[in-house]
Coordinates of C-alpha atoms and ligand atoms in Angstrom, one line a residue:
M1 CA -27.2 19.6 10.6
N2 CA -24.9 20.9 12.6
A3 CA -22.2 23.2 11.2
A4 CA -19.5 20.3 11.9
S5 CA -21.0 18.0 10.1
A6 CA -21.7 19.9 7.1
A7 CA -18.1 20.9 7.0
A8 CA -17.1 17.3 6.9
A9 CA -19.4 16.2 4.3
T10 CA -18.2 19.2 2.2
E11 CA -14.7 18.3 2.6
A12 CA -15.3 14.7 2.4
A13 CA -16.5 14.9 -0.8
R14 CA -13.4 17.2 -2.5
R15 CA -11.2 14.8 -1.0
R16 CA -9.5 11.6 -2.7
T17 CA -7.3 9.3 -0.8
F18 CA -5.3 7.1 -2.7
A19 CA -2.2 4.7 -2.9
V20 CA 0.1 3.6 -6.0
I21 CA 0.6 -0.3 -6.1
S22 CA 3.2 -1.3 -8.2
H23 CA 6.4 -4.6 -8.1
P24 CA 9.6 -2.8 -7.6
D25 CA 11.6 -0.7 -10.4
A26 CA 7.6 0.2 -11.8
G27 CA 8.5 3.5 -11.6
K28 CA 6.1 4.4 -8.4
S29 CA 8.4 6.7 -6.8
T30 CA 9.1 8.6 -10.4
L31 CA 5.4 8.6 -10.6
T32 CA 4.5 9.7 -7.4
E33 CA 6.9 12.7 -8.2
A34 CA 5.6 13.6 -11.4
L35 CA 1.9 13.7 -9.8
A36 CA 3.1 15.7 -7.0
L37 CA 5.0 17.9 -9.1
H38 CA 2.0 18.3 -11.3
A39 CA -0.3 19.5 -8.3
R40 CA 2.8 21.8 -6.8
A41 CA 2.8 19.9 -3.6
I42 CA 6.6 20.0 -3.9
T43 CA 8.9 22.5 -5.9
E44 CA 11.5 20.3 -6.8
A45 CA 11.7 16.3 -8.6
G46 CA 12.9 13.9 -5.7
A47 CA 11.9 15.2 -2.5
V48 CA 9.7 12.4 -2.3
H49 CA 12.1 9.3 -2.4
G50 CA 15.9 9.0 -1.0
K51 CA 17.0 7.1 -3.8
S52 CA 20.3 7.8 -4.9
G53 CA 21.1 10.7 -7.3
R54 CA 18.2 11.9 -6.6
R55 CA 17.7 14.8 -4.3
G56 CA 16.1 14.7 -1.1
V57 CA 15.5 11.7 1.7
A58 CA 12.1 13.5 2.9
S59 CA 10.4 10.2 3.2
D60 CA 13.1 8.6 4.4
W61 CA 13.4 8.6 8.3
M62 CA 15.6 6.0 9.6
E63 CA 19.0 6.0 9.8
M64 CA 18.9 2.4 8.1
E65 CA 16.8 3.8 5.3
K66 CA 19.4 6.4 5.0
A67 CA 22.3 4.1 4.5
R68 CA 20.3 2.0 1.7
G69 CA 18.8 4.8 -0.2
I70 CA 15.3 3.0 0.3
S71 CA 11.8 3.6 2.1
V72 CA 11.2 1.8 4.4
T73 CA 8.1 4.2 6.6
S74 CA 5.1 5.4 4.6
A75 CA 4.6 9.2 4.4
V76 CA 1.3 11.1 3.2
L77 CA 1.8 13.6 0.3
Q78 CA -1.6 15.9 0.1
F79 CA -1.9 18.4 -2.6
E80 CA -4.6 20.2 -4.3
H81 CA -5.8 19.4 -8.0
Q82 CA -8.8 21.1 -9.7
E83 CA -10.3 22.1 -6.7
C84 CA -9.9 18.7 -4.8
V85 CA -7.8 17.2 -1.9
L86 CA -5.6 14.5 -2.8
N87 CA -3.8 12.5 -0.1
L88 CA -1.5 10.2 -1.7
L89 CA -0.5 7.3 1.0
D90 CA 3.2 5.7 -0.1
T91 CA 3.3 2.1 0.4
P92 CA 7.1 0.7 0.9
G93 CA 8.7 0.9 -2.1
H94 CA 12.0 -1.7 -1.5
A95 CA 12.6 -4.6 -3.4
D96 CA 10.6 -6.3 -0.1
F97 CA 7.4 -6.7 0.9
S98 CA 6.0 -6.3 4.7
E99 CA 2.8 -5.8 6.3
D100 CA 3.0 -1.8 6.1
T101 CA 1.8 -2.0 2.5
Y102 CA -1.2 -4.0 3.5
R103 CA -2.3 -1.4 6.3
V104 CA -2.3 1.0 4.0
L105 CA -4.2 0.0 2.1
A106 CA -6.7 -0.3 4.8
A107 CA -6.5 3.6 4.7
V108 CA -7.4 4.6 1.1
D109 CA -10.3 4.2 -1.3
C110 CA -8.7 3.5 -4.3
A111 CA -5.2 2.1 -5.6
V112 CA -3.2 3.2 -9.0
M113 CA -1.9 -0.1 -10.1
L114 CA 1.5 0.6 -12.0
I115 CA 2.1 -1.7 -14.6
D116 CA 5.8 -1.9 -16.9
A117 CA 4.6 -2.0 -20.2
A118 CA 7.8 -4.6 -20.9
K119 CA 7.1 -6.5 -17.9
G120 CA 3.3 -6.6 -17.7
L121 CA 1.7 -7.7 -14.3
E122 CA 4.4 -9.1 -11.8
E123 CA 4.5 -10.9 -8.3
Q124 CA 3.8 -8.1 -6.1
T125 CA 1.1 -6.4 -8.6
R126 CA -0.8 -9.7 -8.1
K127 CA 0.1 -9.5 -4.4
L128 CA -1.1 -6.0 -3.7
F129 CA -4.4 -6.4 -6.3
D130 CA -5.4 -9.3 -3.8
V131 CA -5.2 -7.0 -1.2
C132 CA -7.4 -4.3 -3.1
R133 CA -9.9 -7.1 -4.4
H134 CA -10.3 -8.5 -1.0
R135 CA -11.0 -4.9 0.4
G136 CA -13.1 -3.9 -2.2
I137 CA -11.0 -0.9 -3.4
P138 CA -11.0 0.0 -7.0
V139 CA -8.0 0.4 -8.9
I140 CA -7.1 2.5 -11.7
T141 CA -4.1 0.9 -14.0
F142 CA -1.3 3.3 -15.2
I143 CA 0.9 1.5 -17.9
N144 CA 3.9 3.0 -17.1
K145 CA 7.1 3.3 -19.3
W146 CA 5.5 3.7 -22.7
D147 CA 8.5 5.5 -23.9
R148 CA 10.6 2.1 -24.1
P149 CA 10.1 -1.2 -26.2
G150 CA 7.7 -3.2 -24.2
R151 CA 4.8 -5.7 -25.2
E152 CA 1.5 -4.5 -27.3
A153 CA -1.4 -2.8 -25.4
L154 CA -3.6 -5.3 -26.4
E155 CA -2.0 -7.9 -25.1
L156 CA -1.3 -6.1 -21.7
L157 CA -5.2 -5.5 -21.5
D158 CA -5.8 -9.3 -22.3
E159 CA -3.1 -10.1 -19.2
I160 CA -5.5 -8.0 -16.9
E161 CA -8.7 -9.5 -17.6
S162 CA -7.5 -13.0 -17.9
E163 CA -5.7 -13.1 -14.5
F164 CA -7.3 -10.7 -12.2
R165 CA -10.6 -11.1 -14.0
L166 CA -11.1 -7.4 -13.9
K167 CA -12.3 -6.0 -17.3
P168 CA -9.9 -3.2 -18.9
T169 CA -11.7 -0.1 -19.8
P170 CA -8.9 2.1 -21.0
V171 CA -9.6 5.7 -21.1
T172 CA -6.5 7.0 -23.0
W173 CA -4.8 5.5 -25.9
P174 CA -1.1 5.2 -26.8
V175 CA -0.5 6.1 -30.4
G176 CA 2.6 4.6 -31.8
E177 CA 3.5 1.3 -29.9
A178 CA 5.5 0.7 -26.7
G179 CA 9.5 2.8 -27.4
Y180 CA 7.6 4.8 -30.4
L181 CA 5.3 6.4 -28.3
S182 CA 4.2 9.7 -30.1
G183 CA 1.1 10.8 -28.4
L184 CA -2.0 9.8 -26.5
I185 CA -5.6 9.3 -27.5
D186 CA -8.3 10.2 -24.8
A187 CA -11.2 7.8 -25.2
R188 CA -13.6 10.3 -24.5
R189 CA -12.8 12.9 -27.1
P190 CA -11.1 10.5 -29.7
E191 CA -11.3 13.3 -32.3
R192 CA -8.0 14.7 -30.9
M193 CA -4.8 13.8 -30.8
L194 CA -2.5 14.8 -27.6
R195 CA 1.1 14.6 -28.9
Y196 CA 4.2 14.4 -27.0
T197 CA 7.7 15.5 -27.8
R198 CA 10.6 14.6 -25.5
T199 CA 13.0 17.1 -24.8
P200 CA 16.6 15.2 -25.4
G201 CA 18.1 14.3 -22.2
G202 CA 15.0 13.3 -21.0
A203 CA 15.1 15.3 -17.9
Q204 CA 12.1 17.5 -18.5
A205 CA 9.0 16.7 -18.9
A206 CA 7.9 16.2 -22.8
T207 CA 6.2 19.1 -24.3
E208 CA 2.4 18.6 -24.8
E209 CA 0.6 19.9 -27.9
V210 CA -3.1 19.1 -28.9
L211 CA -3.7 17.9 -32.6
S212 CA -7.1 17.1 -34.6
A213 CA -7.7 13.8 -36.0
E214 CA -7.1 15.2 -39.8
Q215 CA -3.4 16.3 -38.3
A216 CA -2.7 13.3 -36.4
A217 CA -3.5 11.3 -39.7
L218 CA -1.1 13.2 -41.7
D219 CA 1.7 13.2 -39.2
Q220 CA 1.3 10.1 -37.2
G221 CA 0.0 8.2 -40.8
V222 CA -0.2 4.3 -39.9
D223 CA 0.3 5.0 -36.1
W224 CA -3.0 7.1 -35.6
E225 CA -4.8 4.7 -37.9
R226 CA -4.0 2.0 -36.1
A227 CA -4.7 3.7 -32.1
T228 CA -7.9 4.0 -33.4
E229 CA -8.8 1.1 -34.9
E230 CA -7.8 -0.4 -31.7
L231 CA -9.8 2.0 -29.7
E232 CA -12.7 1.7 -31.9
L233 CA -12.3 -2.5 -31.6
L234 CA -12.2 -2.3 -27.8
Q235 CA -15.0 0.2 -27.7
A236 CA -17.2 -2.3 -30.1
D237 CA -16.1 -5.0 -27.5
G238 CA -18.0 -3.1 -24.3
A239 CA -14.3 -1.6 -22.8
E240 CA -16.2 1.7 -22.4
Y241 CA -15.4 2.9 -18.9
D242 CA -18.6 2.3 -16.7
E243 CA -18.8 3.7 -13.4
E244 CA -20.1 0.9 -11.4
S245 CA -18.4 -2.0 -12.4
F246 CA -15.0 0.2 -11.7
L247 CA -16.6 1.3 -8.2
A248 CA -17.6 -2.3 -8.0
G249 CA -14.0 -3.6 -8.6
K250 CA -15.0 -5.5 -11.5
S251 CA -13.4 -3.2 -14.2
T252 CA -10.1 -0.9 -14.2
P253 CA -10.1 2.2 -16.2
V254 CA -6.7 2.1 -17.6
F255 CA -4.1 5.2 -18.9
F256 CA -0.8 4.8 -20.5
G257 CA 2.3 7.0 -20.4
A258 CA 5.8 7.4 -19.1
A259 CA 6.4 8.9 -16.0
V260 CA 9.7 9.6 -16.1
S261 CA 8.8 12.4 -19.4
N262 CA 5.3 13.1 -17.3
I263 CA 3.7 11.8 -20.5
G264 CA 0.2 10.9 -19.2
V265 CA 0.4 12.0 -15.8
R266 CA -2.1 14.9 -16.1
L267 CA -4.8 12.5 -17.4
L268 CA -4.2 10.2 -14.1
L269 CA -4.2 12.9 -12.0
D270 CA -7.5 14.3 -13.5
A271 CA -8.9 10.7 -13.4
V272 CA -8.4 10.2 -9.8
V273 CA -10.0 13.6 -9.1
E274 CA -13.2 12.5 -11.7
L275 CA -13.2 8.5 -11.2
A276 CA -11.9 8.1 -8.0
P277 CA -14.2 7.8 -5.4
A278 CA -15.0 10.2 -2.0
P279 CA -14.2 8.9 1.1
G280 CA -17.8 7.3 2.1
A281 CA -19.6 5.8 5.0
R282 CA -17.2 3.2 6.9
E283 CA -18.5 -0.2 7.9
L284 CA -18.4 -1.1 11.6
E285 CA -17.6 -3.8 13.5
G286 CA -20.8 -5.5 14.3
G287 CA -22.5 -4.6 11.2
G288 CA -24.0 -0.9 10.7
E289 CA -21.9 1.9 9.1
R290 CA -20.1 5.2 10.1
A291 CA -21.5 8.4 8.1
V292 CA -18.8 11.1 6.7
D293 CA -20.8 13.6 8.2
A294 CA -21.0 11.6 11.6
P295 CA -19.2 12.9 14.5
F296 CA -15.3 12.3 14.7
S297 CA -14.0 8.6 14.0
G298 CA -10.7 7.2 12.6
L299 CA -8.7 4.2 12.2
V300 CA -4.8 4.0 13.1
F301 CA -3.6 1.9 10.1
K302 CA 0.5 2.2 11.6
V303 CA 2.1 3.0 14.4
Q304 CA 5.8 3.9 13.7
A305 CA 8.5 4.8 16.9
N306 CA 10.9 7.2 17.2
M307 CA 10.6 9.1 14.2
D308 CA 12.1 12.1 15.6
P309 CA 15.6 11.4 16.8
S310 CA 16.1 13.9 19.1
H311 CA 12.8 12.5 21.5
R312 CA 11.4 9.1 21.9
D313 CA 8.5 9.1 20.6
R314 CA 5.5 6.9 19.0
T315 CA 3.8 8.5 16.6
A316 CA 0.0 6.9 15.1
F317 CA -1.0 7.4 11.7
L318 CA -4.9 7.9 11.8
R319 CA -7.0 8.1 8.6
V320 CA -10.1 10.4 9.4
C321 CA -12.8 8.5 8.3
S322 CA -15.9 10.6 9.7
G323 CA -16.6 13.9 10.8
V324 CA -13.9 16.7 11.8
F325 CA -10.7 16.1 13.5
E326 CA -9.6 19.1 16.0
R327 CA -6.2 19.2 17.7
G328 CA -6.6 19.5 21.2
S329 CA -9.9 17.8 21.7
T330 CA -9.9 14.4 23.6
V331 CA -11.5 11.7 21.7
T332 CA -12.4 8.2 23.2
R333 CA -10.1 4.9 22.0
A334 CA -12.8 2.5 21.4
V335 CA -11.0 -1.0 22.3
N336 CA -11.0 0.3 26.4
G337 CA -13.2 3.4 26.1
K338 CA -10.4 5.2 27.9
P339 CA -9.7 9.4 26.5
F340 CA -6.7 9.9 24.1
A341 CA -5.7 13.5 23.7
T342 CA -4.8 15.1 20.5
K343 CA -2.6 17.6 21.5
Y344 CA 0.3 16.4 19.0
A345 CA -1.4 16.1 15.7
N346 CA 1.5 16.5 12.6
S347 CA 1.0 16.5 9.1
V348 CA 3.2 13.4 8.1
F349 CA 4.9 14.4 4.8
G350 CA 8.2 13.4 4.6
Q351 CA 10.4 15.0 7.7
D352 CA 8.5 18.0 7.7
R353 CA 6.3 17.8 10.7
S354 CA 4.0 20.8 11.2
S355 CA 0.8 20.8 13.2
V356 CA -2.0 19.9 11.9
D357 CA -5.2 21.8 13.7
I358 CA -8.1 20.6 11.4
A359 CA -8.5 17.2 9.4
Y360 CA -11.2 16.1 7.4
P361 CA -12.6 12.4 6.5
G362 CA -9.9 11.2 3.7
D363 CA -7.0 12.9 5.5
V364 CA -4.4 11.6 7.4
V365 CA -2.5 12.7 10.8
G366 CA 0.4 11.8 12.8
L367 CA -0.9 11.6 16.3
G368 CA 2.6 12.0 18.6
N369 CA 2.8 10.6 22.0
A370 CA 0.8 7.7 21.0
G371 CA 2.3 5.1 22.9
A372 CA -0.8 4.0 23.9
L373 CA -2.3 3.3 20.3
R374 CA -2.3 0.2 18.2
V375 CA -2.5 -0.5 14.8
G376 CA -6.1 -0.8 14.1
D377 CA -7.4 0.9 16.7
T378 CA -10.4 3.0 16.1
L379 CA -10.8 6.5 17.8
Y380 CA -14.1 8.4 18.1
A381 CA -15.5 11.5 19.7
G382 CA -19.8 11.5 20.2
T383 CA -21.6 7.9 19.3
P384 CA -19.4 5.1 19.7
A385 CA -17.7 3.4 16.8
V386 CA -15.3 0.6 16.1
F387 CA -13.8 -0.5 12.9
P388 CA -13.3 -3.9 11.9
P389 CA -9.9 -5.6 13.1
M390 CA -7.2 -4.7 10.6
P391 CA -6.6 -8.2 8.7
T392 CA -3.2 -10.1 9.6
F393 CA -1.3 -11.3 6.9
A394 CA 0.3 -14.8 6.5
P395 CA 3.6 -14.7 7.4
E396 CA 6.5 -16.3 4.6
H397 CA 9.4 -15.7 6.4
F398 CA 10.4 -17.3 10.1
A399 CA 13.2 -16.7 12.0
V400 CA 14.4 -17.7 16.1
V401 CA 15.4 -14.1 17.6
R402 CA 17.5 -14.9 20.8
P403 CA 19.5 -12.1 22.7
A404 CA 23.4 -11.5 21.4
D405 CA 24.2 -10.9 25.0
I406 CA 22.6 -12.8 27.7
G407 CA 22.8 -10.0 30.3
R408 CA 20.3 -7.8 27.9
S409 CA 17.5 -10.4 28.2
K410 CA 15.7 -7.5 30.2
Q411 CA 15.9 -5.0 27.1
F412 CA 15.6 -7.9 24.8
R413 CA 12.1 -8.9 26.2
R414 CA 10.8 -5.4 26.2
G415 CA 11.9 -4.5 22.7
I416 CA 10.5 -7.2 21.1
A417 CA 7.1 -6.7 22.8
Q418 CA 7.3 -3.3 21.4
L419 CA 7.8 -4.4 17.9
D420 CA 5.2 -6.8 18.4
E421 CA 2.7 -3.8 19.3
E422 CA 4.0 -1.7 17.0
G423 CA 3.0 -4.7 14.2
V424 CA 7.1 -4.6 13.2
V425 CA 6.8 -8.5 13.2
Q426 CA 4.8 -10.8 14.4
V427 CA 6.2 -12.8 17.5
L428 CA 5.3 -16.4 18.4
V429 CA 6.2 -18.5 21.0
S430 CA 5.9 -22.4 22.0
D431 CA 7.2 -23.9 24.9
L432 CA 9.2 -25.9 23.4
R433 CA 11.1 -23.2 22.6
G434 CA 11.3 -20.6 25.5
D435 CA 10.8 -17.2 26.3
Q436 CA 14.6 -16.4 25.6
A437 CA 13.9 -17.7 21.9
P438 CA 10.7 -16.1 20.1
V439 CA 10.1 -16.7 16.8
L440 CA 9.6 -13.7 14.7
A441 CA 7.2 -14.4 11.8
A442 CA 7.6 -11.9 8.5
V443 CA 5.3 -11.0 5.0
G444 CA 9.2 -9.6 4.1
P445 CA 12.3 -10.6 5.3
M446 CA 13.3 -6.7 5.4
Q447 CA 11.1 -6.8 8.6
F448 CA 14.0 -8.6 10.2
D449 CA 16.6 -6.3 9.2
V450 CA 14.6 -3.8 11.1
V451 CA 13.8 -5.8 14.0
S452 CA 17.8 -6.5 14.2
H453 CA 18.4 -2.5 13.4
R454 CA 16.0 -0.9 16.1
M455 CA 16.9 -4.1 19.1
E456 CA 20.3 -2.7 18.7
N457 CA 19.9 1.2 18.5
E458 CA 16.7 1.5 20.4
F459 CA 16.9 -1.3 23.0
S460 CA 20.7 -1.3 23.1
A461 CA 19.8 -5.4 23.1
P462 CA 21.6 -6.7 19.9
V463 CA 19.9 -9.8 18.8
R464 CA 20.8 -13.0 16.7
L465 CA 18.6 -14.4 13.9
E466 CA 18.1 -17.8 12.8
M467 CA 16.3 -18.4 9.7
L468 CA 13.7 -21.6 10.0
P469 CA 13.2 -23.5 6.9
Y470 CA 9.5 -22.3 6.8
H471 CA 7.6 -20.6 4.4
L472 CA 3.9 -21.3 4.9
A473 CA 1.6 -20.6 7.7
R474 CA -2.0 -21.9 8.5
A475 CA -4.4 -21.5 11.5
T476 CA -5.0 -24.5 13.5
D477 CA -6.4 -25.5 16.8
A478 CA -5.4 -27.7 19.9
A479 CA -6.3 -31.1 17.7
G480 CA -3.5 -29.9 14.7
A481 CA -1.1 -28.6 17.5
E482 CA -1.1 -31.9 19.2
G483 CA -1.0 -33.8 15.9
L484 CA 2.1 -31.8 14.4
G485 CA 3.7 -32.6 17.7
R486 CA 3.1 -36.4 17.3
S487 CA 4.0 -37.0 13.8
R488 CA 7.3 -38.1 13.2
I489 CA 7.2 -37.3 9.5
I490 CA 5.6 -34.1 8.5
R491 CA 8.1 -31.2 8.6
G492 CA 6.3 -28.2 10.7
E493 CA 5.7 -26.9 14.1
V494 CA 2.6 -25.5 16.0
L495 CA 3.6 -21.5 17.5
T496 CA 1.5 -19.1 19.5
R497 CA 1.2 -15.9 17.9
V498 CA 1.7 -13.5 21.0
R499 CA -0.8 -10.6 19.5
D500 CA -3.8 -12.7 19.5
K501 CA -3.0 -16.1 21.1
E502 CA -3.9 -17.5 18.3
L503 CA -2.1 -20.8 16.9
L504 CA -0.4 -21.2 13.6
A505 CA 1.2 -24.4 12.0
V506 CA 3.9 -23.3 10.0
F507 CA 5.3 -25.9 7.3
P508 CA 8.2 -25.5 4.7
D509 CA 6.0 -26.0 2.0
R510 CA 2.3 -26.7 0.8
W511 CA 3.4 -30.7 0.3
Q512 CA 4.2 -30.8 4.1
A513 CA 1.1 -28.8 4.8
A514 CA -1.2 -30.8 2.1
S515 CA 0.3 -33.8 4.3
F516 CA -0.6 -32.8 7.6
E517 CA -4.2 -32.2 6.1
R518 CA -4.1 -35.8 5.4
A519 CA -3.1 -37.1 8.2
F520 CA -5.1 -34.7 10.6
P521 CA -8.6 -34.4 8.7
D522 CA -10.3 -33.4 12.3
A523 CA -7.5 -30.2 13.1
R524 CA -8.5 -27.4 11.7
L525 CA -6.3 -25.9 9.2
D526 CA -7.5 -22.4 7.5
P527 CA -5.3 -20.0 5.2
L528 CA -4.7 -17.1 7.1
L529 CA -5.8 -13.5 5.6
A530 CA -9.4 -15.5 4.9
A531 CA -9.2 -16.4 9.2
H532 CA -8.7 -13.0 10.2
E533 CA -11.6 -10.7 7.8
Ligands
GDP1 P1 10.1 2.3 -8.1 O1 10.9 1.1 -7.2 O2 8.7 1.7 -8.4 O3 9.7 3.3 -7.2 O4 10.5 2.8 -9.4 P2 11.5 3.8 -9.9 O5 10.3 5.0 -9.5 O6 12.3 4.2 -8.8 O7 11.7 3.7 -10.9 C1 12.5 2.6 -11.4 C2 13.7 3.3 -12.5 O8 12.5 3.1 -14.1 C3 13.9 4.1 -12.6 O9 15.6 4.1 -13.3 C4 13.2 5.2 -13.4 O10 13.9 6.3 -13.8 C5 12.6 4.5 -14.7 N1 11.5 4.6 -14.8 C6 10.5 5.3 -13.9 N2 9.6 5.9 -14.8 C7 10.0 5.5 -16.6 C8 9.2 5.8 -17.8 O11 7.8 5.9 -17.9 N3 10.2 5.7 -18.3 C9 11.5 4.8 -18.1 N4 12.2 4.6 -19.7 N5 12.1 4.7 -16.8 C10 11.2 5.1 -16.5

């Protein structure tokens, strides 16, 4: 084993690359700040997200994001904890949903599923969990906002188990029901209680003290009794943490806390270090795998244009999968075998872009001057490697886009093509609609706002969007296209996705899709995510 592969193996073993997934408002920004603060990656709370009333706007690059106080672009936080290097990839935190979120999940080894104690599982928790399951990503659960009235702990566990077919294995357990949290029991050390006292005003972290079981019983009375009984009950039911089933995506270690008061956050951070898997061998397209100590390879999971307003540029976010990444080296782009120079490699923590000279498996680097790179690209050195393509997700929103000024149609076409390449939206065309009226397809409608904004500001080609009444897309074939073109009853149409020439049949709802299926039993009609994996 040479020095580089030895270094890659050692460094990979102490990396933990993860993302927090949650429904908006469950507390993702708050938890991210608390985690980073704990690990002292940033000095002041609020430097992570630019929400109104908070201090910094480190992850908000785009003008539009600033205006709205949201974070469209994803940043990566890197911090050390207990001898480990943690890479926390931020998923877009706005009330909408886009393909970016999914792509980030292609670059992590573990996800923390954040649940609001009062709300339980919500729509986007479900969608994101589906992606994790699909990709085989192990999930740690954090039940947040336990400082506020909420649902019963056991009931929340039941919900996770029955809805997600995922066995919850509590690692911490709350003393006091939601709204009356006095502390936590660490299931691995049930002979003591961690008691938290919040300072009035709530701005500061709660103080933590360790109580013996006797003291806890004296001080907390029935709350302590109930908590220990529940925990025993759960353990008798086989709900103890189990590494094998966690890594296989069959069980989830559960933590309770209140991110806003920093309660339970350290235990979660410890869990990421202790339980989350380190980067491992990665599957290759066409079989086989790339070991972490193999020569360098990396996966582009996001491409972002114009992050730096002072010079137009594209940054590709690359997750290192194997070997050692060295800035300045020339690597190969797998899709066409062409060389790519890595002279401009940056850290990608918000606006703070310092050069990265060296990175290891699990780390994320921002490659500047990346006009040639696409989402899903593999870069490698030495022995060739190609990672499986990024899944394309089923769009649920469709809009016809036209140039507002017909004199700018050249810029219009160029802009739409670039946004398609970046994966900002999917672009679909049909003979019927023609070149000047492509259809944009999005997972979340906010992707359209990004298109409008960027077309006007970057390409000086303002656009008009007309929403189409479709909400469901399926992959079809020529027979489907022909059938739907003929049908006078079924509402829907067939469009070609520019990116991969896939034929998509789009419908207003699943009833229309079902009548299509009955009318044309020989035509292909496949769900999209499945069709691409
Ligand atoms: P995000 O949309 O998931 O990023 O959620 P935020 O972090 O912005 O949190 C949404 C709201 O919930 C904010 O008003 C937070 O202050 C609040 N919040 C977050 N964590 C907690 C918590 O542990 N307890 C309480 N009571 N509120 C919280």
